[in-house]
PDB file of C-alpha atoms in Angstrom:
ATOM      1  CA  UNK A   1       2.452   9.152 -34.511  1.00  0.00           C
ATOM      2  CA  UNK A   2       4.231  12.271 -35.712  1.00  0.00           C
ATOM      3  CA  UNK A   3       7.602  10.643 -35.012  1.00  0.00           C
ATOM      4  CA  UNK A   4       6.779   7.786 -37.380  1.00  0.00           C
ATOM      5  CA  UNK A   5       5.421  10.201 -39.973  1.00  0.00           C
ATOM      6  CA  UNK A   6       8.682  12.173 -39.827  1.00  0.00           C
ATOM      7  CA  UNK A   7      10.832   8.979 -39.753  1.00  0.00           C
ATOM      8  CA  UNK A   8      12.530  10.342 -36.639  1.00  0.00           C
ATOM      9  CA  UNK A   9      14.001   8.148 -33.911  1.00  0.00           C
ATOM     10  CA  UNK A  10      15.026  11.204 -31.890  1.00  0.00           C
ATOM     11  CA  UNK A  11      11.475  12.571 -31.972  1.00  0.00           C
ATOM     12  CA  UNK A  12      10.206   9.117 -30.982  1.00  0.00           C
ATOM     13  CA  UNK A  13      12.633   9.125 -28.055  1.00  0.00           C
ATOM     14  CA  UNK A  14      11.517  12.588 -26.975  1.00  0.00           C
ATOM     15  CA  UNK A  15       7.843  11.679 -27.293  1.00  0.00           C
ATOM     16  CA  UNK A  16       8.360   8.351 -25.517  1.00  0.00           C
ATOM     17  CA  UNK A  17      10.060  10.124 -22.651  1.00  0.00           C
ATOM     18  CA  UNK A  18       7.255  12.682 -22.403  1.00  0.00           C
ATOM     19  CA  UNK A  19       4.635   9.919 -22.505  1.00  0.00           C
ATOM     20  CA  UNK A  20       6.500   8.179 -19.692  1.00  0.00           C
ATOM     21  CA  UNK A  21       6.366  11.422 -17.706  1.00  0.00           C
ATOM     22  CA  UNK A  22       2.606  11.711 -18.181  1.00  0.00           C
ATOM     23  CA  UNK A  23       2.082   8.070 -17.161  1.00  0.00           C
ATOM     24  CA  UNK A  24       4.332   8.627 -14.153  1.00  0.00           C
ATOM     25  CA  UNK A  25       2.107  11.506 -13.071  1.00  0.00           C
ATOM     26  CA  UNK A  26      -1.005   9.349 -13.500  1.00  0.00           C
ATOM     27  CA  UNK A  27       0.545   6.443 -11.564  1.00  0.00           C
ATOM     28  CA  UNK A  28       1.701   8.806  -8.832  1.00  0.00           C
ATOM     29  CA  UNK A  29      -1.716  10.413  -8.582  1.00  0.00           C
ATOM     30  CA  UNK A  30      -3.431   7.013  -8.348  1.00  0.00           C
ATOM     31  CA  UNK A  31      -0.924   5.831  -5.756  1.00  0.00           C
ATOM     32  CA  UNK A  32      -1.494   8.963  -3.662  1.00  0.00           C
ATOM     33  CA  UNK A  33      -5.255   8.377  -3.855  1.00  0.00           C
ATOM     34  CA  UNK A  34      -4.771   4.795  -2.627  1.00  0.00           C
ATOM     35  CA  UNK A  35      -2.629   6.074   0.248  1.00  0.00           C
ATOM     36  CA  UNK A  36      -5.735   7.748   1.606  1.00  0.00           C
ATOM     37  CA  UNK A  37      -7.555   4.426   1.972  1.00  0.00           C
ATOM     38  CA  UNK A  38      -7.518   3.167   5.552  1.00  0.00           C
ATOM     39  CA  UNK A  39      -6.036  -0.163   6.550  1.00  0.00           C
ATOM     40  CA  UNK A  40      -8.436  -3.039   7.094  1.00  0.00           C
ATOM     41  CA  UNK A  41      -8.558  -6.790   7.660  1.00  0.00           C
ATOM     42  CA  UNK A  42      -7.289  -7.573   4.153  1.00  0.00           C
ATOM     43  CA  UNK A  43      -4.639  -4.842   4.010  1.00  0.00           C
ATOM     44  CA  UNK A  44      -3.535  -4.485   7.609  1.00  0.00           C
ATOM     45  CA  UNK A  45      -0.815  -1.948   6.784  1.00  0.00           C
ATOM     46  CA  UNK A  46      -2.922  -0.088   4.237  1.00  0.00           C
ATOM     47  CA  UNK A  47      -1.332   0.951   0.970  1.00  0.00           C
ATOM     48  CA  UNK A  48       1.863   2.498   2.314  1.00  0.00           C
ATOM     49  CA  UNK A  49       4.107   0.904  -0.337  1.00  0.00           C
ATOM     50  CA  UNK A  50       1.843   1.656  -3.291  1.00  0.00           C
ATOM     51  CA  UNK A  51       3.879   4.744  -4.219  1.00  0.00           C
ATOM     52  CA  UNK A  52       6.993   2.563  -4.404  1.00  0.00           C
ATOM     53  CA  UNK A  53       5.183   0.139  -6.712  1.00  0.00           C
ATOM     54  CA  UNK A  54       4.107   3.109  -8.851  1.00  0.00           C
ATOM     55  CA  UNK A  55       7.747   4.217  -9.078  1.00  0.00           C
ATOM     56  CA  UNK A  56       8.823   0.697 -10.030  1.00  0.00           C
ATOM     57  CA  UNK A  57       6.086   0.530 -12.696  1.00  0.00           C
ATOM     58  CA  UNK A  58       7.183   3.892 -14.096  1.00  0.00           C
ATOM     59  CA  UNK A  59      10.790   2.734 -14.263  1.00  0.00           C
ATOM     60  CA  UNK A  60       9.931  -0.532 -15.986  1.00  0.00           C
ATOM     61  CA  UNK A  61       7.720   1.280 -18.487  1.00  0.00           C
ATOM     62  CA  UNK A  62      10.548   3.684 -19.326  1.00  0.00           C
ATOM     63  CA  UNK A  63      12.980   0.761 -19.767  1.00  0.00           C
ATOM     64  CA  UNK A  64      10.509  -0.891 -22.154  1.00  0.00           C
ATOM     65  CA  UNK A  65      10.126   2.404 -24.064  1.00  0.00           C
ATOM     66  CA  UNK A  66      13.908   2.672 -24.361  1.00  0.00           C
ATOM     67  CA  UNK A  67      13.983  -0.800 -25.889  1.00  0.00           C
ATOM     68  CA  UNK A  68      11.487   0.258 -28.562  1.00  0.00           C
ATOM     69  CA  UNK A  69      13.435   3.449 -29.244  1.00  0.00           C
ATOM     70  CA  UNK A  70      16.735   1.533 -29.546  1.00  0.00           C
ATOM     71  CA  UNK A  71      15.247  -0.956 -32.012  1.00  0.00           C
ATOM     72  CA  UNK A  72      13.921   1.938 -34.096  1.00  0.00           C
ATOM     73  CA  UNK A  73      17.240   3.838 -33.962  1.00  0.00           C
ATOM     74  CA  UNK A  74      19.277   0.755 -34.899  1.00  0.00           C
ATOM     75  CA  UNK A  75      16.904   0.104 -37.796  1.00  0.00           C
ATOM     76  CA  UNK A  76      17.360   3.722 -38.931  1.00  0.00           C
ATOM     77  CA  UNK A  77      21.138   3.296 -38.895  1.00  0.00           C
ATOM     78  CA  UNK A  78      21.020   0.022 -40.844  1.00  0.00           C
ATOM     79  CA  UNK A  79      18.299   1.138 -43.269  1.00  0.00           C
ATOM     80  CA  UNK A  80      18.625   4.936 -43.495  1.00  0.00           C
ATOM     81  CA  UNK A  81      15.504   6.845 -44.407  1.00  0.00           C
ATOM     82  CA  UNK A  82      14.831  10.480 -45.104  1.00  0.00           C
ATOM     83  CA  UNK A  83      13.904  12.338 -41.924  1.00  0.00           C
ATOM     84  CA  UNK A  84      11.372  15.135 -42.288  1.00  0.00           C
ATOM     85  CA  UNK A  85      13.558  17.618 -40.444  1.00  0.00           C
ATOM     86  CA  UNK A  86      11.098  20.526 -40.463  1.00  0.00           C
ATOM     87  CA  UNK A  87       8.378  18.367 -38.897  1.00  0.00           C
ATOM     88  CA  UNK A  88      10.859  17.171 -36.269  1.00  0.00           C
ATOM     89  CA  UNK A  89      11.826  20.751 -35.414  1.00  0.00           C
ATOM     90  CA  UNK A  90       8.190  21.917 -35.182  1.00  0.00           C
ATOM     91  CA  UNK A  91       7.065  19.081 -32.901  1.00  0.00           C
ATOM     92  CA  UNK A  92      10.166  19.339 -30.705  1.00  0.00           C
ATOM     93  CA  UNK A  93       9.684  23.126 -30.489  1.00  0.00           C
ATOM     94  CA  UNK A  94       6.168  22.499 -29.196  1.00  0.00           C
ATOM     95  CA  UNK A  95       7.755  20.226 -26.581  1.00  0.00           C
ATOM     96  CA  UNK A  96      10.139  23.043 -25.625  1.00  0.00           C
ATOM     97  CA  UNK A  97       7.212  25.437 -25.181  1.00  0.00           C
ATOM     98  CA  UNK A  98       5.168  23.015 -23.078  1.00  0.00           C
ATOM     99  CA  UNK A  99       8.008  21.686 -20.909  1.00  0.00           C
ATOM    100  CA  UNK A 100       9.678  25.079 -20.588  1.00  0.00           C
ATOM    101  CA  UNK A 101       6.518  26.916 -19.555  1.00  0.00           C
ATOM    102  CA  UNK A 102       5.617  24.150 -17.102  1.00  0.00           C
ATOM    103  CA  UNK A 103       9.133  24.299 -15.629  1.00  0.00           C
ATOM    104  CA  UNK A 104       8.703  28.050 -15.120  1.00  0.00           C
ATOM    105  CA  UNK A 105       5.560  27.341 -13.070  1.00  0.00           C
ATOM    106  CA  UNK A 106       7.657  25.212 -10.687  1.00  0.00           C
ATOM    107  CA  UNK A 107      10.688  27.522 -10.561  1.00  0.00           C
ATOM    108  CA  UNK A 108       9.514  29.730  -7.688  1.00  0.00           C
ATOM    109  CA  UNK A 109       8.698  26.823  -5.345  1.00  0.00           C
ATOM    110  CA  UNK A 110      11.890  24.954  -6.257  1.00  0.00           C
ATOM    111  CA  UNK A 111      13.841  26.981  -3.719  1.00  0.00           C
ATOM    112  CA  UNK A 112      11.728  25.820  -0.770  1.00  0.00           C
ATOM    113  CA  UNK A 113      10.509  22.274  -1.516  1.00  0.00           C
ATOM    114  CA  UNK A 114      12.637  19.306  -2.609  1.00  0.00           C
ATOM    115  CA  UNK A 115       9.728  17.583  -4.386  1.00  0.00           C
ATOM    116  CA  UNK A 116       8.964  20.749  -6.385  1.00  0.00           C
ATOM    117  CA  UNK A 117      12.683  21.171  -7.094  1.00  0.00           C
ATOM    118  CA  UNK A 118      12.867  17.633  -8.521  1.00  0.00           C
ATOM    119  CA  UNK A 119       9.818  18.298 -10.734  1.00  0.00           C
ATOM    120  CA  UNK A 120      11.352  21.589 -11.895  1.00  0.00           C
ATOM    121  CA  UNK A 121      14.680  19.940 -12.748  1.00  0.00           C
ATOM    122  CA  UNK A 122      12.965  17.063 -14.548  1.00  0.00           C
ATOM    123  CA  UNK A 123      10.970  19.493 -16.701  1.00  0.00           C
ATOM    124  CA  UNK A 124      14.119  21.504 -17.347  1.00  0.00           C
ATOM    125  CA  UNK A 125      15.908  18.337 -18.541  1.00  0.00           C
ATOM    126  CA  UNK A 126      12.918  17.490 -20.749  1.00  0.00           C
ATOM    127  CA  UNK A 127      13.180  20.957 -22.267  1.00  0.00           C
ATOM    128  CA  UNK A 128      16.896  20.424 -22.898  1.00  0.00           C
ATOM    129  CA  UNK A 129      16.191  17.088 -24.615  1.00  0.00           C
ATOM    130  CA  UNK A 130      13.665  18.790 -26.902  1.00  0.00           C
ATOM    131  CA  UNK A 131      16.235  21.502 -27.669  1.00  0.00           C
ATOM    132  CA  UNK A 132      18.644  18.719 -28.663  1.00  0.00           C
ATOM    133  CA  UNK A 133      16.026  17.266 -31.003  1.00  0.00           C
ATOM    134  CA  UNK A 134      15.471  20.689 -32.613  1.00  0.00           C
ATOM    135  CA  UNK A 135      19.231  21.063 -33.093  1.00  0.00           C
ATOM    136  CA  UNK A 136      19.408  17.569 -34.619  1.00  0.00           C
ATOM    137  CA  UNK A 137      16.516  18.485 -36.937  1.00  0.00           C
ATOM    138  CA  UNK A 138      18.285  21.681 -38.001  1.00  0.00           C
ATOM    139  CA  UNK A 139      21.542  19.825 -38.649  1.00  0.00           C
ATOM    140  CA  UNK A 140      19.679  17.266 -40.742  1.00  0.00           C
ATOM    141  CA  UNK A 141      17.870  20.018 -42.635  1.00  0.00           C
ATOM    142  CA  UNK A 142      21.067  21.850 -43.559  1.00  0.00           C
ATOM    143  CA  UNK A 143      23.402  18.861 -44.095  1.00  0.00           C
ATOM    144  CA  UNK A 144      21.050  16.054 -45.155  1.00  0.00           C
ATOM    145  CA  UNK A 145      22.962  13.782 -42.758  1.00  0.00           C
ATOM    146  CA  UNK A 146      20.023  11.625 -41.684  1.00  0.00           C
ATOM    147  CA  UNK A 147      22.225   9.472 -39.421  1.00  0.00           C
ATOM    148  CA  UNK A 148      22.207  12.350 -36.909  1.00  0.00           C
ATOM    149  CA  UNK A 149      18.635  11.451 -35.954  1.00  0.00           C
ATOM    150  CA  UNK A 150      19.296   7.926 -34.616  1.00  0.00           C
ATOM    151  CA  UNK A 151      22.480   9.144 -32.909  1.00  0.00           C
ATOM    152  CA  UNK A 152      20.402  11.764 -31.054  1.00  0.00           C
ATOM    153  CA  UNK A 153      17.940   9.007 -30.150  1.00  0.00           C
ATOM    154  CA  UNK A 154      20.812   7.001 -28.624  1.00  0.00           C
ATOM    155  CA  UNK A 155      21.873  10.035 -26.576  1.00  0.00           C
ATOM    156  CA  UNK A 156      18.319  10.540 -25.310  1.00  0.00           C
ATOM    157  CA  UNK A 157      18.055   6.852 -24.388  1.00  0.00           C
ATOM    158  CA  UNK A 158      21.300   7.132 -22.410  1.00  0.00           C
ATOM    159  CA  UNK A 159      19.860  10.111 -20.511  1.00  0.00           C
ATOM    160  CA  UNK A 160      16.595   8.282 -19.833  1.00  0.00           C
ATOM    161  CA  UNK A 161      18.314   5.046 -18.784  1.00  0.00           C
ATOM    162  CA  UNK A 162      20.660   6.856 -16.408  1.00  0.00           C
ATOM    163  CA  UNK A 163      17.797   8.410 -14.466  1.00  0.00           C
ATOM    164  CA  UNK A 164      15.579   5.342 -14.738  1.00  0.00           C
ATOM    165  CA  UNK A 165      18.263   2.978 -13.441  1.00  0.00           C
ATOM    166  CA  UNK A 166      18.646   5.126 -10.306  1.00  0.00           C
ATOM    167  CA  UNK A 167      14.853   5.144  -9.877  1.00  0.00           C
ATOM    168  CA  UNK A 168      14.612   1.363 -10.238  1.00  0.00           C
ATOM    169  CA  UNK A 169      17.468   0.750  -7.795  1.00  0.00           C
ATOM    170  CA  UNK A 170      15.916   3.017  -5.191  1.00  0.00           C
ATOM    171  CA  UNK A 171      12.417   1.536  -5.659  1.00  0.00           C
ATOM    172  CA  UNK A 172      13.750  -2.018  -5.434  1.00  0.00           C
ATOM    173  CA  UNK A 173      15.673  -1.185  -2.255  1.00  0.00           C
ATOM    174  CA  UNK A 174      12.516   0.255  -0.687  1.00  0.00           C
ATOM    175  CA  UNK A 175      10.346  -2.679  -1.805  1.00  0.00           C
ATOM    176  CA  UNK A 176      12.639  -5.174  -0.063  1.00  0.00           C
ATOM    177  CA  UNK A 177      12.899  -2.880   2.990  1.00  0.00           C
ATOM    178  CA  UNK A 178      16.582  -2.259   2.352  1.00  0.00           C
TER     179      UNK A 178
END
């Protein structure tokens, strides 16, 4: 909502990515709960592949989000609008605080557990994306070059798509028992 209020594609991209992260955690939690269910006559192998389906769902959701972000960014390039740079910087700074402090919680365990290390790195990347949005907001504030915002959104989409494509490839390979 704040991204639309501020007319910011980069803030929308950052928020969309963070929303995808939250949904990924929810899907993963639900999938892990289903893993605990025993097999039975209807599901003879239980729910062993449910975590793969959760990963695939997360990937597809992120791809869909990237599509929305790209449409918004293209529209902002074709029909430039004033970006409320201060609002963008404030909201992105909140993202830095949340993602950065959460990453610090995972930092200690990242040395001993690969799963914790991947969560730590993901949160660190999210923090870096929010830093990029703050920098874009500052550049817009001082230069009034509003085209910087959709360009930053494109960069964020590239980052998201790179990681998501790898996730989708791996999930697909596991689904077809590759």
